Coordinates of C-alpha atoms in Angstrom, one line a residue:
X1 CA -13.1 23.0 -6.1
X2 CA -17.1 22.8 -7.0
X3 CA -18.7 20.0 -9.0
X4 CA -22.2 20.2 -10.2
X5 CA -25.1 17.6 -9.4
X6 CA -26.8 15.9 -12.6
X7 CA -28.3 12.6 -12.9
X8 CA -28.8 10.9 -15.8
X9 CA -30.9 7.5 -16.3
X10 CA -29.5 3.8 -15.5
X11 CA -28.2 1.0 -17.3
X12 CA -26.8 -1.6 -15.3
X13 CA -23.3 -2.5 -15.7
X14 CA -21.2 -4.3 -13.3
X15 CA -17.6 -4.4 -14.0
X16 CA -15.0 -7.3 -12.8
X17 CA -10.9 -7.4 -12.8
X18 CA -11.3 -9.3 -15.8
X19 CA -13.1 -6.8 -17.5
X20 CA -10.0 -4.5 -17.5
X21 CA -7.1 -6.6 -19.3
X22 CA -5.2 -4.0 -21.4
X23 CA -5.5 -4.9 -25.1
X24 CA -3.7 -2.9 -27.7
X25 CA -4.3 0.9 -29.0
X26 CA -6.4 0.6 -32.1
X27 CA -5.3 3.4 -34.5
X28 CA -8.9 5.0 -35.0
X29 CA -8.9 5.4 -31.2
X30 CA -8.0 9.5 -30.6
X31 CA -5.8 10.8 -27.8
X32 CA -8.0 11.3 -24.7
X33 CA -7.9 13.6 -21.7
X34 CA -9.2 11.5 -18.5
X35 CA -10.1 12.9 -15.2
X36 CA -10.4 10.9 -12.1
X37 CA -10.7 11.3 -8.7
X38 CA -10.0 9.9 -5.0
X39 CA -9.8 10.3 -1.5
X40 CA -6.4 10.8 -0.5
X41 CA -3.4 12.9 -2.1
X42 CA -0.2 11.1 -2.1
X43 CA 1.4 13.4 0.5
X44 CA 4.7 13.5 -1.2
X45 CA 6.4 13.3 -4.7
X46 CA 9.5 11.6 -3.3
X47 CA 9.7 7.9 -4.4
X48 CA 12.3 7.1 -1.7
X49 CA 10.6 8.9 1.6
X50 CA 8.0 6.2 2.7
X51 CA 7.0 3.0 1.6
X52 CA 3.0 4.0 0.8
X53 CA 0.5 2.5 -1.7
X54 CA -0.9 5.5 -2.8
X55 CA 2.1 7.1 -3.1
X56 CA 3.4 4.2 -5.2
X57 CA 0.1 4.1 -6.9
X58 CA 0.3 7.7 -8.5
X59 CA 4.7 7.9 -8.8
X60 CA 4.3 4.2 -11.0
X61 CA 3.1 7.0 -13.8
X62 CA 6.1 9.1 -13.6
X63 CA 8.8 6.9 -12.1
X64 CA 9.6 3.2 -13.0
X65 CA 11.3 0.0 -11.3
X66 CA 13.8 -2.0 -13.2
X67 CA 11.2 -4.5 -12.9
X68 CA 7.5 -4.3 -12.9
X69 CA 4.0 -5.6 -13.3
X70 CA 2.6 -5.8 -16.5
X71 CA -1.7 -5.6 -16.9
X72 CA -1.8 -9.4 -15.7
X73 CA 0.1 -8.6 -12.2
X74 CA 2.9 -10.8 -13.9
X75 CA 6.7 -9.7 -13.8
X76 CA 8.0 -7.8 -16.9
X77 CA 10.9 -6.2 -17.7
X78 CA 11.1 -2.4 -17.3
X79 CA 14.3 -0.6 -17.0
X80 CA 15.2 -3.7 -17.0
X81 CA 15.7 -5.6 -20.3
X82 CA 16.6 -9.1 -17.9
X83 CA 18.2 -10.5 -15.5
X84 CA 19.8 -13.8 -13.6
X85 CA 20.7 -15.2 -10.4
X86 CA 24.0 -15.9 -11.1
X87 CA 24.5 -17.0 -7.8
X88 CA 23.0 -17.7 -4.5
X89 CA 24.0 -13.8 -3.4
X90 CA 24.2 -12.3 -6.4
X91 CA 21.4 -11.0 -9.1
X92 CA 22.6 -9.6 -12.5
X93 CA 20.5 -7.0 -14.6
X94 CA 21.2 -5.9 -18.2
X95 CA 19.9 -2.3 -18.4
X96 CA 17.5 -1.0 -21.2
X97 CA 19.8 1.4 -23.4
X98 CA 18.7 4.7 -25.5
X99 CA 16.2 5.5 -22.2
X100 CA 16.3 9.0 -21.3
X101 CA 14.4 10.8 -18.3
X102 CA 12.0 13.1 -19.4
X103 CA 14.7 15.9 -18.8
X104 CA 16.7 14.8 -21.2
X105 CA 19.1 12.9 -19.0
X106 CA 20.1 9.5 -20.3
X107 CA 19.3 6.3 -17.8
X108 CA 22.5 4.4 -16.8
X109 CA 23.9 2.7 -14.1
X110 CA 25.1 5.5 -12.5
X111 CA 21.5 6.0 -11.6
X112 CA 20.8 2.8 -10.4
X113 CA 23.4 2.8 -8.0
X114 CA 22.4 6.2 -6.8
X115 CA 18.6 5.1 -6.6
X116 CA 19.7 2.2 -4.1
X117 CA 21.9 4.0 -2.0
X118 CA 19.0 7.1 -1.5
X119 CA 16.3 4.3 -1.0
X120 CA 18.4 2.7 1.7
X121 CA 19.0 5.9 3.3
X122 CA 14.5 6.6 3.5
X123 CA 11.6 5.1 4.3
X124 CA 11.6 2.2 1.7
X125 CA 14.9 1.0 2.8
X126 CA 13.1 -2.0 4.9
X127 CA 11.8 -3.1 0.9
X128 CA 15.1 -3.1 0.1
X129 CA 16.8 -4.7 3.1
X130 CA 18.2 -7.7 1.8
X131 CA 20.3 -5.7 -0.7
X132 CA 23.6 -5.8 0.8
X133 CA 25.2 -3.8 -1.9
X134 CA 25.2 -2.9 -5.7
X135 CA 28.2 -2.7 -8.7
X136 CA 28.2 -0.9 -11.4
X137 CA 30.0 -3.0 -14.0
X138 CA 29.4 -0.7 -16.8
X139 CA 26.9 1.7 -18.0
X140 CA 24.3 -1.1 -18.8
X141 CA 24.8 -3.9 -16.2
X142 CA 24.6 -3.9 -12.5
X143 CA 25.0 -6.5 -10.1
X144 CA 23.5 -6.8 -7.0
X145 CA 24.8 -8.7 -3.4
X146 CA 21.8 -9.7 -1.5
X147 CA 23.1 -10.4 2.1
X148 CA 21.8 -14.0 1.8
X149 CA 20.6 -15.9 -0.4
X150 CA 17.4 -14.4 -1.7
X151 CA 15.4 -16.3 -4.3
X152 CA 12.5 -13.1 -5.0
X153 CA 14.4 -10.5 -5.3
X154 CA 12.6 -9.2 -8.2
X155 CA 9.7 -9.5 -6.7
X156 CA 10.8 -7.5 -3.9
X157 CA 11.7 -4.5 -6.2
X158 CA 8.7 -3.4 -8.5
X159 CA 8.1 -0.1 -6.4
X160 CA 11.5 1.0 -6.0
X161 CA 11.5 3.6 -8.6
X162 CA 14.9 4.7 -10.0
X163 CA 15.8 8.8 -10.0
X164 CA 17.9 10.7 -12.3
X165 CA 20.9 11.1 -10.2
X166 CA 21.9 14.2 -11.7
X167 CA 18.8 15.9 -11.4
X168 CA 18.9 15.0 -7.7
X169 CA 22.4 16.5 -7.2
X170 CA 21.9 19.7 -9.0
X171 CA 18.2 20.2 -7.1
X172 CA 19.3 19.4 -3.3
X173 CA 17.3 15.7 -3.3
X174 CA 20.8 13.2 -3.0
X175 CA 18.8 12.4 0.6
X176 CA 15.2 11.3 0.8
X177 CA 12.7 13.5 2.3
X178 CA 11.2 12.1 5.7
X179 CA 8.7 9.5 6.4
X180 CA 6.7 11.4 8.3
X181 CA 6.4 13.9 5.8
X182 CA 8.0 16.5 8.6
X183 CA 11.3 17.3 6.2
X184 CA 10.9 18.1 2.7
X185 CA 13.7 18.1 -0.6
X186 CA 13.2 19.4 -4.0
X187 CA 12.1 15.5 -4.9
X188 CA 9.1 16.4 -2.4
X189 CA 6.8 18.3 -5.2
X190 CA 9.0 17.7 -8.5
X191 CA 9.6 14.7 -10.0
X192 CA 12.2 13.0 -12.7
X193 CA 11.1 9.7 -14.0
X194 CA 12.0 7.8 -16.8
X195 CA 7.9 7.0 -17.1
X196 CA 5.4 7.1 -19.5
X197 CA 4.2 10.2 -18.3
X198 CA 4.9 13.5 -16.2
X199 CA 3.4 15.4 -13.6
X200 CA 2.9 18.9 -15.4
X201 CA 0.9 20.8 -12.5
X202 CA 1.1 19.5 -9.0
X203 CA -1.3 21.3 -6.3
X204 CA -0.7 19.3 -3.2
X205 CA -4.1 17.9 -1.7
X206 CA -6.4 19.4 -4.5
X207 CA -4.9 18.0 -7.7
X208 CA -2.3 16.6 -10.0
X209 CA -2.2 17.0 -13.9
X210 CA -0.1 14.4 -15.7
X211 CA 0.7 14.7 -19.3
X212 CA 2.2 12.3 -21.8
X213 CA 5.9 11.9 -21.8
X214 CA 6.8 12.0 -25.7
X215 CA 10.1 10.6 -25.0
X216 CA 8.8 7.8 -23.1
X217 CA 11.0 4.0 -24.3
X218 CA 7.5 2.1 -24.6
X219 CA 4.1 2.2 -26.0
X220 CA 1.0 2.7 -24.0
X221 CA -1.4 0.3 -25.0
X222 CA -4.6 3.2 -23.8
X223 CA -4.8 6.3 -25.4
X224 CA -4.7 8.9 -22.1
X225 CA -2.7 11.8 -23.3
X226 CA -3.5 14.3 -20.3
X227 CA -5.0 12.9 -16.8
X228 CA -6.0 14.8 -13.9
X229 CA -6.4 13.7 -10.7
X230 CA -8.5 15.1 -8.0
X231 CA -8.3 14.8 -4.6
X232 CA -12.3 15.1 -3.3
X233 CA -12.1 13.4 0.6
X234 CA -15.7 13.7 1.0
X235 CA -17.5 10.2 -0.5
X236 CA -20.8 12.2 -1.1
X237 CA -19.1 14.8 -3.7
X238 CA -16.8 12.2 -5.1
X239 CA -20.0 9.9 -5.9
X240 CA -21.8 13.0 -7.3
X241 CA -18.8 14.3 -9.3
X242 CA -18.7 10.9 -11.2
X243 CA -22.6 10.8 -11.6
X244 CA -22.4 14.8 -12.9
X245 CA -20.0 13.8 -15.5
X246 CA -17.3 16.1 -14.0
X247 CA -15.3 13.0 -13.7
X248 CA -14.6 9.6 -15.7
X249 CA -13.5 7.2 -12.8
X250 CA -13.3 7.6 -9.2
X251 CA -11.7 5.5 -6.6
X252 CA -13.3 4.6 -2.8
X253 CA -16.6 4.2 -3.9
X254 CA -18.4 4.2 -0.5
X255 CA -20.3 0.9 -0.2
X256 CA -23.7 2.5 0.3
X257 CA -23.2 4.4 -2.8
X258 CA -22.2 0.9 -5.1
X259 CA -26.0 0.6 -5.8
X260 CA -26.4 4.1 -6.8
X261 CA -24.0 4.1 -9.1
X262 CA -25.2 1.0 -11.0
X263 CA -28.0 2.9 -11.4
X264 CA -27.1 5.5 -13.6
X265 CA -26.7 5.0 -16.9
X266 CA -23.6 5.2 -18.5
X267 CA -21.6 4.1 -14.9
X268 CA -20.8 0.8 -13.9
X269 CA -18.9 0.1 -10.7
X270 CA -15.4 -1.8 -11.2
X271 CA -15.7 -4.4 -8.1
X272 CA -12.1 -6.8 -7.3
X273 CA -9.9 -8.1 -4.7
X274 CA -7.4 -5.6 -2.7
X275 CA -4.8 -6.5 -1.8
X276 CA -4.6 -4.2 1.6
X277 CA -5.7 -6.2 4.8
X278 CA -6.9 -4.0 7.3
X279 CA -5.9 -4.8 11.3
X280 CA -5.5 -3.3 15.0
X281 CA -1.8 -3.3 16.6
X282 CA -1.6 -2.0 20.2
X283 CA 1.5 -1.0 22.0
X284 CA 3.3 -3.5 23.4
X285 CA 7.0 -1.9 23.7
X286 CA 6.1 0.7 26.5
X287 CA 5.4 0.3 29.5
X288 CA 2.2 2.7 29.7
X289 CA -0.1 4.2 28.0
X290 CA 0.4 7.5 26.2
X291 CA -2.8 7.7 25.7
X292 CA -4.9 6.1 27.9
X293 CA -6.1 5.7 32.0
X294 CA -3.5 3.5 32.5
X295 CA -0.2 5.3 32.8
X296 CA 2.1 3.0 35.5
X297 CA 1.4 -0.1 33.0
X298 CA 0.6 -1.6 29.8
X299 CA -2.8 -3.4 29.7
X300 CA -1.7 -4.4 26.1
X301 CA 0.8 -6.4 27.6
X302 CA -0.7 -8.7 28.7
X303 CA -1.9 -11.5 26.5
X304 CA -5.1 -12.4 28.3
X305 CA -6.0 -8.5 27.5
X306 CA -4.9 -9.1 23.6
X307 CA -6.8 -12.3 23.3
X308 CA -9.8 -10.7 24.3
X309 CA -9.9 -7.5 21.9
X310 CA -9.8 -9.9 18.9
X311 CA -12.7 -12.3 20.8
X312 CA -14.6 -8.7 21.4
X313 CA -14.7 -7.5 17.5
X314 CA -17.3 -9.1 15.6
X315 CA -15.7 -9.5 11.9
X316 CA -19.1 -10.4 10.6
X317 CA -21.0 -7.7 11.9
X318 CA -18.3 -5.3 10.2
X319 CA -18.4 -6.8 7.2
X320 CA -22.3 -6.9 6.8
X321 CA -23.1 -3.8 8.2
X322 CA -20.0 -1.1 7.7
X323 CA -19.2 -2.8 4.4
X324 CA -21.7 -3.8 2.7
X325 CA -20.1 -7.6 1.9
X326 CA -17.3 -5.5 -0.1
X327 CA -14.7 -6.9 2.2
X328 CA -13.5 -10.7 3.7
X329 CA -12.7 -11.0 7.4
X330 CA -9.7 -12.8 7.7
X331 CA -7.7 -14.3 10.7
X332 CA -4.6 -13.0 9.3
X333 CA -2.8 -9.5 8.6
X334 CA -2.2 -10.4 5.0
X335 CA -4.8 -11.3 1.9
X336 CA -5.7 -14.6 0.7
X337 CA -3.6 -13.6 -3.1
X338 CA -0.9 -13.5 -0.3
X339 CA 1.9 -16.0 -1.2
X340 CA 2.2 -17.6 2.2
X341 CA -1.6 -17.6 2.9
X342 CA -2.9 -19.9 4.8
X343 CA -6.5 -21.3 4.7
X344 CA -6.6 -22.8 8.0
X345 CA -4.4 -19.7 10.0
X346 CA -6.4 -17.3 8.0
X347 CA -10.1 -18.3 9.1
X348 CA -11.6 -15.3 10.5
X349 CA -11.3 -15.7 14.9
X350 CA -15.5 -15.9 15.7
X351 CA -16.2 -13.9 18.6
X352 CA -17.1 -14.8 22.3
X353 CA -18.1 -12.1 24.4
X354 CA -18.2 -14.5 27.9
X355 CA -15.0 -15.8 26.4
X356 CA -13.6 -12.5 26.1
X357 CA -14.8 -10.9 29.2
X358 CA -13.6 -13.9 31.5
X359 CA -9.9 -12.9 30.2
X360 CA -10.1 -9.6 31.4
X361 CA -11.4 -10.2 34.7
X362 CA -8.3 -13.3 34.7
X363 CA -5.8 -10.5 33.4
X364 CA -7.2 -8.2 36.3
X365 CA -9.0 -5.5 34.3
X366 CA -12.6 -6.8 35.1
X367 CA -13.6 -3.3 35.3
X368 CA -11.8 -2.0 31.7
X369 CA -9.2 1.2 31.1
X370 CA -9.6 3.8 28.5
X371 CA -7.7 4.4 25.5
X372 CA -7.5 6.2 22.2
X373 CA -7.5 4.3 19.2
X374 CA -5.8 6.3 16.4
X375 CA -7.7 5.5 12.4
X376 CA -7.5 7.9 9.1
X377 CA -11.0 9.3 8.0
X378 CA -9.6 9.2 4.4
X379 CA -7.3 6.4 3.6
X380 CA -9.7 3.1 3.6
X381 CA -12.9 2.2 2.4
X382 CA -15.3 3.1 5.7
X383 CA -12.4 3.5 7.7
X384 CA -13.6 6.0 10.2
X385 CA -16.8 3.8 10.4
X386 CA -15.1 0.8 10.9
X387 CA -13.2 2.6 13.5
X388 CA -16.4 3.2 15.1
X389 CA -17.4 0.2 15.0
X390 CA -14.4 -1.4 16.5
X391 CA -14.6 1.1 19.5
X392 CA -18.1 -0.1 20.0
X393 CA -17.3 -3.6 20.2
X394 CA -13.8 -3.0 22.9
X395 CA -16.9 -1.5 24.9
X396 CA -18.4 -4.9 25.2
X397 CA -15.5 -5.9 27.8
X398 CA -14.9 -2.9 29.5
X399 CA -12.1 -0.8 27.5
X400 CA -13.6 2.6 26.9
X401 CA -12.0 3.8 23.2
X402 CA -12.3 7.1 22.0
X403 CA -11.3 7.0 18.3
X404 CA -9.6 9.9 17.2
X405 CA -10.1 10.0 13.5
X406 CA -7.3 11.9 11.2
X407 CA -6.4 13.6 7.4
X408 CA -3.8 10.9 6.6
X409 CA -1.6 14.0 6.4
X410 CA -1.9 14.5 10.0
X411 CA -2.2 10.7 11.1
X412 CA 1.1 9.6 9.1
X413 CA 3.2 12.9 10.8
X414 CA 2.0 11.4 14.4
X415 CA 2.0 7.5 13.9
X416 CA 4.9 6.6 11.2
X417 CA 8.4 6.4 12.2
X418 CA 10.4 7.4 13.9
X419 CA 7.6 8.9 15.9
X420 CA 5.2 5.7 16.9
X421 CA 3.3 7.8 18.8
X422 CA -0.3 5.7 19.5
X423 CA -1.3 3.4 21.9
X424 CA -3.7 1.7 19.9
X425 CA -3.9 1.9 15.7
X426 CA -6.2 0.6 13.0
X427 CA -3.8 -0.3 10.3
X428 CA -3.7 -1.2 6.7
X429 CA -1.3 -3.1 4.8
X430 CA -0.6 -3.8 0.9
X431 CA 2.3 -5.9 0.3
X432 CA 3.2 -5.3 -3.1
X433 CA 5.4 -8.0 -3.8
X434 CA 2.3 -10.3 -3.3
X435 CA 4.5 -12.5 -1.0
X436 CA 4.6 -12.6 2.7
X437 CA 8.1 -12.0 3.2
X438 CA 7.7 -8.5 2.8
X439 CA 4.8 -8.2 5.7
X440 CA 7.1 -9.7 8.1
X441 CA 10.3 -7.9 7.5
X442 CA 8.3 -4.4 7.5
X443 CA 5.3 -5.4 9.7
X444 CA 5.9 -8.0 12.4
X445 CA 10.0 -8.3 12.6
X446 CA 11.6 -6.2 15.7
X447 CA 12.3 -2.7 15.0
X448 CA 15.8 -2.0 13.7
X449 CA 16.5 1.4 12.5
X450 CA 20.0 0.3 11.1
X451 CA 18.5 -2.2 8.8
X452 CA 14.9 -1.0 8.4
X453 CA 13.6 -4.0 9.7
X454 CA 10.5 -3.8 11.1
X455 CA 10.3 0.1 10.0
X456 CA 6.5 -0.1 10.1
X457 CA 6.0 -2.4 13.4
X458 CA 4.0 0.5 14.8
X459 CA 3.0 -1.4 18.3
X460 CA 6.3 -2.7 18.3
X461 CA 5.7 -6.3 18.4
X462 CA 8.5 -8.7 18.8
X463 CA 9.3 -12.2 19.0
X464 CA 12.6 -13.5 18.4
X465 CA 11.4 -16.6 17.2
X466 CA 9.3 -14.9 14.8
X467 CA 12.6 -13.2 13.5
X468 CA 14.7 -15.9 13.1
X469 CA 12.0 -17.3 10.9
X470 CA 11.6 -14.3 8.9
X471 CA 15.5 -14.6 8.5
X472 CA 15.0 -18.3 7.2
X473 CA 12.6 -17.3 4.6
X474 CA 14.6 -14.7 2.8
X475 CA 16.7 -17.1 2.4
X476 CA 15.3 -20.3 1.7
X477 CA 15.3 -21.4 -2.0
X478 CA 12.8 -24.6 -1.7
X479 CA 9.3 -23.3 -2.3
X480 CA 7.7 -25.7 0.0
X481 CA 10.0 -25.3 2.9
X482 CA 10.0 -21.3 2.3
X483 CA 6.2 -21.7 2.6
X484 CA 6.3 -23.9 5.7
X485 CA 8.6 -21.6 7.4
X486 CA 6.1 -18.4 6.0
X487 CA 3.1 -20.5 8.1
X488 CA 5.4 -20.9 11.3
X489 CA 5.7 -17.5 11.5
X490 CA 2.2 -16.4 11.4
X491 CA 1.3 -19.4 13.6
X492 CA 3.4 -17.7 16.2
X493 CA 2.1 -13.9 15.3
X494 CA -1.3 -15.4 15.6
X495 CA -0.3 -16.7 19.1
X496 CA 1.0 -13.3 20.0
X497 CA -2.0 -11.7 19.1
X498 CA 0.4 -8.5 18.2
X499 CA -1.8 -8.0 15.1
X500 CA -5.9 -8.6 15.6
X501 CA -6.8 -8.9 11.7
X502 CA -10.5 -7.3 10.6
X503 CA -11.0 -7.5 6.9
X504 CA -9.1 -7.8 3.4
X505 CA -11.0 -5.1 1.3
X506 CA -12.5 -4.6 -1.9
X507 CA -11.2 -2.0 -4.8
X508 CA -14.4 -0.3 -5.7
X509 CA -13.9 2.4 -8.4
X510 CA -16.5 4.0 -10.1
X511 CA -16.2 4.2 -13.6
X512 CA -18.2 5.5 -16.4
X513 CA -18.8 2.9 -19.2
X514 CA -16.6 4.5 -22.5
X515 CA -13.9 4.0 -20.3
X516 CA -11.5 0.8 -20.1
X517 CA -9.4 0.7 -17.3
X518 CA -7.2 -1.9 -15.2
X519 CA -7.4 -2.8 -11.8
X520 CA -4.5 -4.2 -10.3
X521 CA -4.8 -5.9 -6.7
X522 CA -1.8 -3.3 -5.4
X523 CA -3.7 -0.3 -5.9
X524 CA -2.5 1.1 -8.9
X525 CA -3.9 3.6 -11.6
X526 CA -1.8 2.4 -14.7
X527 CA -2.8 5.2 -16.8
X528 CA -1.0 3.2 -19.7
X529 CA -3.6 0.8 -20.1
X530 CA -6.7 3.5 -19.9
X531 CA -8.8 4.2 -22.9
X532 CA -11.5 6.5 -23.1
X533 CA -13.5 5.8 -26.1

């Protein structure tokens, strides 16, 4: 795919999250086509294979949650119509009736209870761990068993998207394609939501045409009928595809480009908080390196070696000079719009290179090892960059890196489970449920393939302290205590040093100014609330 090179003159026009609250369709306002563009393709259709923002970010169009996130970030009811705690174990949900998927198929139950038992069996089943099991008690009410008590479920269930069951069966897709990508169903490039729109035309890593779903239970309050988006990895054609006018928004606005942008009239770039804290795990399950000098032991082992990478990396450097000041060093692997965030854990670790170099010549590698540190060219704002720049700093004290720099395609077949193969990876994490909880159960608790704990722990960290905490807090109902439990946990992951934090990013999309759009914290394109006027 080509795009032409315009320009056109500037108008300044900087855009906030505020800016981007959904108001309702006015009736002179016509049907619209939108085109967009980003980075990355989600790499697979299926809503069960893998828990993955952008995956999540694109299927929210198609597929829905029984509960959701409305233009505020605030719970709603989706398939939904409510539900209740009816005990400490046990949720309740009354099921929106007259839905229909856009096959036809009416939504019941029966789909419900399929959805749950698929997303057990794939790669979101560590988001839906502390489901214990579901009943059907009739076509419009399910109850859910939690295996303790669990006070945020709904939180914990916006991005499991619910299948047409009988669509599945007759297509091969009752079990979820793999994590990894490496095993493909039907569900892989089709999908069968119950959403406001479908995917008419899919081309895997070039584009993806959605078009309104007339059947759809709600009303969007933009007025996107048809919405293409383009995958275009390279920042300099994205940028120049938006300033041509070949498309109305793009995503992962380079930070180098921000200023070129505002400078062309009719653009403005759309600036807020992300959600997705950016951080380094090494290996610390096996005993050597699979890619590295030292294959007898594990340097990452060792504390002393640990405690020095995070003194080595300069934050503030990254920040100023990879980023631009469009991201936040933090201390800890989750954001500060985090519940469980804590001010005083979360302060950014300053560096000290003596600091840091007397701890490796104490943990006996005075004279460094080498190593490969694993990063995505195409997933992160300056992620290769900031690859670069943390291989560059590891120098400092002796450990020779060599990034090796990846399609997410290829990265996610090699580092997500089951494989874990990487000795050292430059991570990025979004938890949607803008609680904690879900970072420790799918980030820092030990990996358990039975009950998806710890699914993403891709160095393998472990502490059993650490886990009976995150046990505690699923289950705790007191919101202080929950939160003081939440803060012992980190305070031991910080101690670890399992996890060396960088930055909490910016979104940056570029966006042309007839177009209203809303930029949620998680990532999301909610093509419901765009309007191009």
């Amino acid at each position: 795919m080509s795009f032409s090179f315009s320009a056109f003159k500037r108008k300044m026009l900087l855009g906030t999250i505020a800016a981007a609250m959904a108001t309702p369709l006015a009736a002179n306002v016509q049907a619209a086509d939108f085109k967009f563009a980003g980075p990355l393709d989600a790499y697979t259709l299926d809503p069960h294979a893998v828990s993955n923002t952008l995956i999540f970010a694109v299927l929210a169009n198609v597929y829905e949650p029984l509960v959701r996130r409305g233009a505020d970030q605030k719970l709603e009811p989706a398939l939904a119509t409510d539900w209740k705690q009816v005990d400490g174990t046990t949720w309740e949900f009354n099921l929106r009736q007259d839905v229909k998927f856009s096959n036809g198929n009416p939504f019941t139950a029966d789909d419900v209870v399929f959805s749950l038992t698929r997303g057990q069996a794939g790669g979101i089943k560590a988001n839906l761990n502390s489901i214990a099991s579901i009943e059907k008690v009739d076509d419009y009410k399910v109850r859910i068993k939690t295996r303790a008590v669990n006070p945020i479920l709904p939180n914990q269930i916006t991005n499991w998207f619910i299948m047409d069951k009988e669509w599945a069966e007759a297509n091969g897709a009752v079990q979820p394609g793999s994590a990894n990508n490496a095993t493909e169903t039907f569900a892989n490039r089709n999908a069968m939501g119950t959403g406001p729109f479908v995917i008419k035309e899919r081309d895997p890593g070039v584009k993806t045409v959605f078009a309104t779903n007339p059947g759809w239970w709600d009303k969007k309050t933009g007025n996107i009928d048809n919405a293409t988006f383009f995958v275009i990895p390279n920042p300099s054609t994205r940028v120049s595809a938006l300033i041509s006018g070949e498309v109305d928004m793009i995503d992962g606005v380079p930070p180098q480009d921000a200023e070129r942008i505002e400078k062309t009239e009719g653009l403005r770039v759309q600036a807020g908080p992300d959600l997705r804290t950016i951080y380094v795990q090494p290996d610390v399950a096996r005993d050597s390196l699979i890619f590295g000098s030292e294959k007898t032991k594990n340097p990452f082992k060792d504390l002393k070696v640990r405690q020095a990478m995070e003194l080595a990396i300069d934050t503030g450097a990254i920040q100023k000079r990879i980023m631009r000041n469009y991201s936040v060093p933090v201390g800890l692997p989750i954001g500060k719009e985090i519940n469980g965030f804590d001010p005083e854990l979360g302060a950014p670790v300053k560096p000290d290179l003596d600091k840091a170099k007397a701890l490796m010549k104490e943990a006996g590698y005075e004279n460094g090892f080498s190593v490969t540190l694993d990063c995505t060219n195409d997933r992160f704002m300056n992620d290769e960059p900031t690859c670069l720049a943390v291989a560059a700093s590891l120098a400092r004290i002796n450990i020779k890196v060599e990034p090796r720099a990846q399609a997410t395609s290829r990265w996610a077949t090699q580092v997500n489970p089951p494989e874990y193969n990487t000795s050292l990876a430059m991570l990025g994490y979004s938890p949607a449920t803008y609680d904690a909880h879900i970072f420790l159960t799918s980030i820092a608790a030990t990996r358990d393939p039975k009950s998806g704990l710890g699914a993403f722990n891709i160095g393998g960290y472990s502490n059993p302290e650490v886990d009976k905490l995150i046990d505690a807090i699923g289950k705790e109902t007191d919101q202080a205590k929950r939160t003081d439990l939440i803060k012992q946990a980190f305070k031991l992951i910080k101690a670890d040093v399992g996890f060396i934090p960088l930055h909490q990013l910016n979104i940056l999309w570029g966006v042309k100014d007839n177009v209203t759009v809303v930029q949620p914290a998680d990532l999301a394109y909610p093509l419901r609330y765009f309007t191009v006027k």
